[in-house]
Amino acid sequence: AQSVTQLDSQVPVFEEAPVELRCNYSSSVSVYLFWYVQYPNQGLQLLLKYLSGSTLVKGINGFEAEFNKSQTSFHLRKPSVHISDTAEYFCAVSASGGTSYGKLTFGQGTILTVHP
Amino acid sequence: NAGVMQNPRHLVRRRGQEARLRCSPMKGHSHVYWYRQLPEEGLKFMVYLQKENIIDESGMPKERFSAEFPKEGPSILRIQQVVRGDSAAYFCASSQGQGREQYFGPGTRLTVT
């Protein structure tokens, strides 16, 4: 089974400042990793994914994340945030094989609030 | 290029009634997943289906809940005899294949009165 821990439930930040949203995972098998964003009363939008290859992955809206296998982390970063980045962010993991292959396990979410 | 479609967007049911939630996957996607989002519990996997097959239903409550994805038409999540605790947002996602990235619909917000 997989589990995901998002270390911060809320992150306030000022506009144009950098931000890091932290995510750690636990799994006995190899995994795929994802970050999703959810705006109020909407569905989830895929920001970026790590399936294999380069550990630094770039996504939409200027976000990037780095897969660190030794630390079992997949932190999300953006060098300069905008007001429009205010939303809830979810880290998710999927086993890359086995009986859990396919389904996503989500962290509890981090609410990013960007202040002017 | 339509994304994942869910209907209805909002559904109100009285205790004891049935709720039917529909999901049409993205074009070219034959894998469908259902998730439930509860305020204090976050997003939880419910069931994973391929056309006419249930692949993984490990997250489905044992009673009152069922899901199908017929050869023709949308996937249906059915909740019989709803209770207040079923009030939640239900999200459907689709993918091109197992393990591939999942794209989510806008959700159905179920309220049980």
mmCIF file of C-alpha atoms in Angstrom:
data_model
loop_
_atom_site.group_PDB
_atom_site.id
_atom_site.type_symbol
_atom_site.label_atom_id
_atom_site.label_comp_id
_atom_site.label_asym_id
_atom_site.label_seq_id
_atom_site.Cartn_x
_atom_site.Cartn_y
_atom_site.Cartn_z
ATOM 1 C CA ALA A 1 0.000 0.000 0.000
ATOM 2 C CA GLN A 2 1.020 3.588 -0.530
ATOM 3 C CA SER A 3 0.627 6.645 1.675
ATOM 4 C CA VAL A 4 1.262 10.339 1.119
ATOM 5 C CA THR A 5 2.002 13.043 3.649
ATOM 6 C CA GLN A 6 1.760 16.696 2.791
ATOM 7 C CA LEU A 7 3.656 18.384 5.557
ATOM 8 C CA ASP A 8 1.875 21.731 5.507
ATOM 9 C CA SER A 9 -1.890 22.095 5.564
ATOM 10 C CA GLN A 10 -1.693 25.818 4.793
ATOM 11 C CA VAL A 11 1.012 27.955 3.198
ATOM 12 C CA PRO A 12 0.579 31.737 3.081
ATOM 13 C CA VAL A 13 2.951 33.661 0.826
ATOM 14 C CA PHE A 14 3.229 37.100 -0.734
ATOM 15 C CA GLU A 15 2.861 37.661 -4.443
ATOM 16 C CA GLU A 16 6.091 37.208 -6.452
ATOM 17 C CA ALA A 17 7.742 35.271 -3.619
ATOM 18 C CA PRO A 18 9.002 31.712 -4.141
ATOM 19 C CA VAL A 19 7.068 28.802 -2.676
ATOM 20 C CA GLU A 20 7.693 25.149 -1.869
ATOM 21 C CA LEU A 21 4.919 22.690 -1.029
ATOM 22 C CA ARG A 22 6.267 19.569 0.604
ATOM 23 C CA CYS A 23 5.233 15.996 -0.096
ATOM 24 C CA ASN A 24 6.607 12.734 1.253
ATOM 25 C CA TYR A 25 5.411 9.293 0.315
ATOM 26 C CA SER A 26 5.713 5.738 1.512
ATOM 27 C CA SER A 27 5.573 2.664 -0.689
ATOM 28 C CA SER A 28 7.005 -0.850 -0.813
ATOM 29 C CA VAL A 29 7.057 -0.755 -4.629
ATOM 30 C CA SER A 30 8.129 1.710 -7.288
ATOM 31 C CA VAL A 31 5.752 4.589 -7.786
ATOM 32 C CA TYR A 32 4.536 7.246 -10.126
ATOM 33 C CA LEU A 33 4.046 10.701 -8.594
ATOM 34 C CA PHE A 34 1.678 13.539 -9.420
ATOM 35 C CA TRP A 35 0.704 17.011 -8.311
ATOM 36 C CA TYR A 36 -2.825 18.285 -8.869
ATOM 37 C CA VAL A 37 -4.393 21.686 -8.210
ATOM 38 C CA GLN A 38 -8.005 22.265 -7.196
ATOM 39 C CA TYR A 39 -9.706 25.639 -7.399
ATOM 40 C CA PRO A 40 -12.849 26.181 -5.283
ATOM 41 C CA ASN A 41 -15.813 24.062 -6.375
ATOM 42 C CA GLN A 42 -13.916 22.622 -9.312
ATOM 43 C CA GLY A 43 -12.269 19.356 -10.256
ATOM 44 C CA LEU A 44 -8.581 18.553 -10.072
ATOM 45 C CA GLN A 45 -6.184 19.759 -12.741
ATOM 46 C CA LEU A 46 -2.950 17.897 -13.382
ATOM 47 C CA LEU A 47 0.065 20.143 -12.760
ATOM 48 C CA LEU A 48 2.855 17.682 -13.421
ATOM 49 C CA LYS A 49 3.851 14.043 -13.225
ATOM 50 C CA TYR A 50 6.881 11.868 -12.620
ATOM 51 C CA LEU A 51 6.776 8.480 -14.324
ATOM 52 C CA SER A 52 10.467 7.832 -15.010
ATOM 53 C CA GLY A 53 13.595 9.531 -16.306
ATOM 54 C CA SER A 54 14.785 12.944 -15.151
ATOM 55 C CA THR A 55 14.032 13.562 -11.494
ATOM 56 C CA LEU A 56 13.268 17.231 -12.148
ATOM 57 C CA VAL A 57 9.916 17.589 -13.840
ATOM 58 C CA LYS A 58 8.366 20.760 -15.153
ATOM 59 C CA GLY A 59 4.665 21.334 -15.287
ATOM 60 C CA ILE A 60 2.126 23.926 -16.233
ATOM 61 C CA ASN A 61 1.894 27.462 -14.840
ATOM 62 C CA GLY A 62 5.614 27.612 -14.025
ATOM 63 C CA PHE A 63 5.575 24.827 -11.427
ATOM 64 C CA GLU A 64 8.261 22.181 -11.109
ATOM 65 C CA ALA A 65 8.930 19.273 -8.770
ATOM 66 C CA GLU A 66 11.898 17.113 -7.909
ATOM 67 C CA PHE A 67 11.665 13.399 -7.229
ATOM 68 C CA ASN A 68 14.082 12.338 -4.484
ATOM 69 C CA LYS A 69 14.008 8.571 -4.110
ATOM 70 C CA SER A 70 16.346 8.404 -1.106
ATOM 71 C CA GLN A 71 14.226 10.876 0.834
ATOM 72 C CA THR A 72 10.956 9.605 -0.647
ATOM 73 C CA SER A 73 9.945 13.155 -1.435
ATOM 74 C CA PHE A 74 8.346 15.004 -4.327
ATOM 75 C CA HIS A 75 8.269 18.679 -3.371
ATOM 76 C CA LEU A 76 6.520 21.220 -5.588
ATOM 77 C CA ARG A 77 8.161 24.584 -6.260
ATOM 78 C CA LYS A 78 7.491 27.831 -8.052
ATOM 79 C CA PRO A 79 10.042 30.658 -8.137
ATOM 80 C CA SER A 80 7.471 33.479 -8.209
ATOM 81 C CA VAL A 81 3.798 33.051 -7.355
ATOM 82 C CA HIS A 82 0.787 35.002 -8.554
ATOM 83 C CA ILE A 83 -2.514 35.772 -6.896
ATOM 84 C CA SER A 84 -4.121 33.321 -9.315
ATOM 85 C CA ASP A 85 -2.069 30.456 -7.805
ATOM 86 C CA THR A 86 -4.268 30.593 -4.706
ATOM 87 C CA ALA A 87 -5.811 27.112 -4.560
ATOM 88 C CA GLU A 88 -5.494 23.731 -2.882
ATOM 89 C CA TYR A 89 -2.684 21.469 -4.058
ATOM 90 C CA PHE A 90 -2.667 17.698 -3.823
ATOM 91 C CA CYS A 91 0.255 15.320 -4.060
ATOM 92 C CA ALA A 92 -0.675 11.821 -5.259
ATOM 93 C CA VAL A 93 1.089 8.516 -5.743
ATOM 94 C CA SER A 94 0.310 5.443 -7.791
ATOM 95 C CA ALA A 95 2.055 2.089 -7.658
ATOM 96 C CA SER A 96 3.833 1.330 -10.919
ATOM 97 C CA GLY A 97 2.646 -2.266 -10.789
ATOM 98 C CA GLY A 98 0.963 -4.885 -8.635
ATOM 99 C CA THR A 99 -2.518 -4.984 -7.203
ATOM 100 C CA SER A 100 -2.646 -1.229 -6.516
ATOM 101 C CA TYR A 101 -1.538 -0.339 -10.036
ATOM 102 C CA GLY A 102 -3.602 2.495 -11.389
ATOM 103 C CA LYS A 103 -5.373 3.976 -8.403
ATOM 104 C CA LEU A 104 -4.177 7.231 -6.893
ATOM 105 C CA THR A 105 -3.518 7.754 -3.204
ATOM 106 C CA PHE A 106 -3.728 11.414 -2.259
ATOM 107 C CA GLY A 107 -2.212 13.530 0.465
ATOM 108 C CA GLN A 108 -4.462 15.685 2.623
ATOM 109 C CA GLY A 109 -3.846 18.768 0.531
ATOM 110 C CA THR A 110 -2.050 22.080 1.040
ATOM 111 C CA ILE A 111 -3.965 25.327 0.760
ATOM 112 C CA LEU A 112 -1.734 27.930 -0.867
ATOM 113 C CA THR A 113 -2.849 31.494 -0.253
ATOM 114 C CA VAL A 114 -1.068 34.227 -2.161
ATOM 115 C CA HIS A 115 -1.369 37.699 -0.627
ATOM 116 C CA PRO A 116 -0.877 40.938 -2.574
ATOM 117 C CA ASN B 1 -11.607 18.358 -27.252
ATOM 118 C CA ALA B 2 -14.017 17.714 -24.411
ATOM 119 C CA GLY B 3 -12.614 16.728 -21.072
ATOM 120 C CA VAL B 4 -14.141 14.364 -18.565
ATOM 121 C CA MET B 5 -17.818 15.134 -18.148
ATOM 122 C CA GLN B 6 -19.877 14.476 -15.074
ATOM 123 C CA ASN B 7 -23.558 14.997 -14.464
ATOM 124 C CA PRO B 8 -25.361 16.192 -12.621
ATOM 125 C CA ARG B 9 -23.046 18.774 -11.081
ATOM 126 C CA HIS B 10 -25.245 19.047 -8.012
ATOM 127 C CA LEU B 11 -27.634 16.416 -6.700
ATOM 128 C CA VAL B 12 -29.939 16.630 -3.710
ATOM 129 C CA ARG B 13 -31.508 13.473 -2.332
ATOM 130 C CA ARG B 14 -33.544 12.694 0.735
ATOM 131 C CA ARG B 15 -32.435 9.931 3.053
ATOM 132 C CA GLY B 16 -33.411 6.544 1.631
ATOM 133 C CA GLN B 17 -33.494 7.618 -2.009
ATOM 134 C CA GLU B 18 -31.138 6.459 -4.745
ATOM 135 C CA ALA B 19 -28.407 8.591 -6.305
ATOM 136 C CA ARG B 20 -27.023 7.979 -9.798
ATOM 137 C CA LEU B 21 -23.873 9.790 -10.830
ATOM 138 C CA ARG B 22 -22.697 9.721 -14.437
ATOM 139 C CA CYS B 23 -19.247 10.065 -15.932
ATOM 140 C CA SER B 24 -18.209 10.276 -19.573
ATOM 141 C CA PRO B 25 -14.440 9.835 -19.993
ATOM 142 C CA MET B 26 -12.244 11.829 -22.303
ATOM 143 C CA LYS B 27 -12.267 10.724 -25.919
ATOM 144 C CA GLY B 28 -9.929 7.784 -26.383
ATOM 145 C CA HIS B 29 -9.879 6.886 -22.684
ATOM 146 C CA SER B 30 -11.167 3.476 -21.663
ATOM 147 C CA HIS B 31 -10.157 3.551 -17.978
ATOM 148 C CA VAL B 32 -12.390 5.246 -15.418
ATOM 149 C CA TYR B 33 -11.826 5.894 -11.719
ATOM 150 C CA TRP B 34 -14.179 7.194 -9.049
ATOM 151 C CA TYR B 35 -13.008 9.151 -5.997
ATOM 152 C CA ARG B 36 -14.889 10.683 -3.097
ATOM 153 C CA GLN B 37 -13.904 13.894 -1.334
ATOM 154 C CA LEU B 38 -15.136 14.353 2.220
ATOM 155 C CA PRO B 39 -14.291 17.508 4.201
ATOM 156 C CA GLU B 40 -12.392 15.752 6.968
ATOM 157 C CA GLU B 41 -11.082 12.782 5.021
ATOM 158 C CA GLY B 42 -9.696 14.201 1.789
ATOM 159 C CA LEU B 43 -9.786 12.441 -1.555
ATOM 160 C CA LYS B 44 -10.240 8.686 -1.409
ATOM 161 C CA PHE B 45 -10.192 6.119 -4.185
ATOM 162 C CA MET B 46 -13.401 4.148 -4.611
ATOM 163 C CA VAL B 47 -13.318 2.040 -7.764
ATOM 164 C CA TYR B 48 -11.423 1.524 -11.025
ATOM 165 C CA LEU B 49 -13.199 0.258 -14.127
ATOM 166 C CA GLN B 50 -12.448 -0.599 -17.682
ATOM 167 C CA LYS B 51 -15.143 -1.134 -20.258
ATOM 168 C CA GLU B 52 -17.494 -3.804 -18.852
ATOM 169 C CA ASN B 53 -15.005 -4.775 -16.125
ATOM 170 C CA ILE B 54 -14.332 -3.757 -12.548
ATOM 171 C CA ILE B 55 -10.556 -3.800 -12.106
ATOM 172 C CA ASP B 56 -10.277 -2.662 -8.474
ATOM 173 C CA GLU B 57 -13.137 -1.938 -6.067
ATOM 174 C CA SER B 58 -11.089 -1.982 -2.890
ATOM 175 C CA GLY B 59 -12.284 1.498 -1.907
ATOM 176 C CA MET B 60 -15.992 0.912 -2.338
ATOM 177 C CA PRO B 61 -18.187 0.575 0.753
ATOM 178 C CA LYS B 62 -19.445 -2.990 0.965
ATOM 179 C CA GLU B 63 -23.115 -2.077 0.947
ATOM 180 C CA ARG B 64 -25.326 0.299 -1.051
ATOM 181 C CA PHE B 65 -22.604 1.365 -3.516
ATOM 182 C CA SER B 66 -22.103 -0.061 -7.003
ATOM 183 C CA ALA B 67 -20.410 1.039 -10.205
ATOM 184 C CA GLU B 68 -20.510 0.046 -13.822
ATOM 185 C CA PHE B 69 -18.924 1.064 -17.105
ATOM 186 C CA PRO B 70 -20.939 -0.519 -19.906
ATOM 187 C CA LYS B 71 -19.759 -1.110 -23.430
ATOM 188 C CA GLU B 72 -21.852 1.826 -24.571
ATOM 189 C CA GLY B 73 -22.582 4.930 -22.542
ATOM 190 C CA PRO B 74 -21.158 6.579 -19.452
ATOM 191 C CA SER B 75 -19.882 5.056 -16.269
ATOM 192 C CA ILE B 76 -22.453 5.093 -13.471
ATOM 193 C CA LEU B 77 -21.845 5.262 -9.735
ATOM 194 C CA ARG B 78 -25.003 4.205 -7.932
ATOM 195 C CA ILE B 79 -25.729 4.783 -4.261
ATOM 196 C CA GLN B 80 -28.821 3.093 -2.890
ATOM 197 C CA GLN B 81 -30.703 4.228 0.217
ATOM 198 C CA VAL B 82 -28.524 7.286 0.728
ATOM 199 C CA VAL B 83 -27.653 8.486 4.222
ATOM 200 C CA ARG B 84 -26.381 11.869 5.399
ATOM 201 C CA GLY B 85 -22.835 10.521 5.571
ATOM 202 C CA ASP B 86 -22.894 10.018 1.788
ATOM 203 C CA SER B 87 -22.926 13.803 1.311
ATOM 204 C CA ALA B 88 -19.667 14.561 -0.479
ATOM 205 C CA ALA B 89 -18.115 15.538 -3.777
ATOM 206 C CA TYR B 90 -17.699 12.572 -6.119
ATOM 207 C CA PHE B 91 -15.058 12.868 -8.798
ATOM 208 C CA CYS B 92 -14.549 10.769 -11.860
ATOM 209 C CA ALA B 93 -11.217 10.540 -13.653
ATOM 210 C CA SER B 94 -10.168 8.841 -16.859
ATOM 211 C CA SER B 95 -6.903 7.693 -18.396
ATOM 212 C CA GLN B 96 -5.641 6.138 -21.602
ATOM 213 C CA GLY B 97 -4.298 3.150 -19.772
ATOM 214 C CA GLN B 98 -3.463 1.674 -16.413
ATOM 215 C CA GLY B 99 -0.873 3.739 -14.594
ATOM 216 C CA ARG B 100 -1.171 6.646 -16.994
ATOM 217 C CA GLU B 101 -2.006 10.133 -15.759
ATOM 218 C CA GLN B 102 -5.627 10.645 -14.801
ATOM 219 C CA TYR B 103 -7.763 13.578 -15.879
ATOM 220 C CA PHE B 104 -10.556 14.622 -13.587
ATOM 221 C CA GLY B 105 -14.080 15.807 -14.192
ATOM 222 C CA PRO B 106 -15.683 18.752 -12.375
ATOM 223 C CA GLY B 107 -17.350 16.483 -9.829
ATOM 224 C CA THR B 108 -20.875 15.834 -8.594
ATOM 225 C CA ARG B 109 -21.732 17.371 -5.265
ATOM 226 C CA LEU B 110 -24.224 15.143 -3.503
ATOM 227 C CA THR B 111 -26.250 16.532 -0.635
ATOM 228 C CA VAL B 112 -28.423 14.207 1.398
ATOM 229 C CA THR B 113 -31.155 15.933 3.398
#
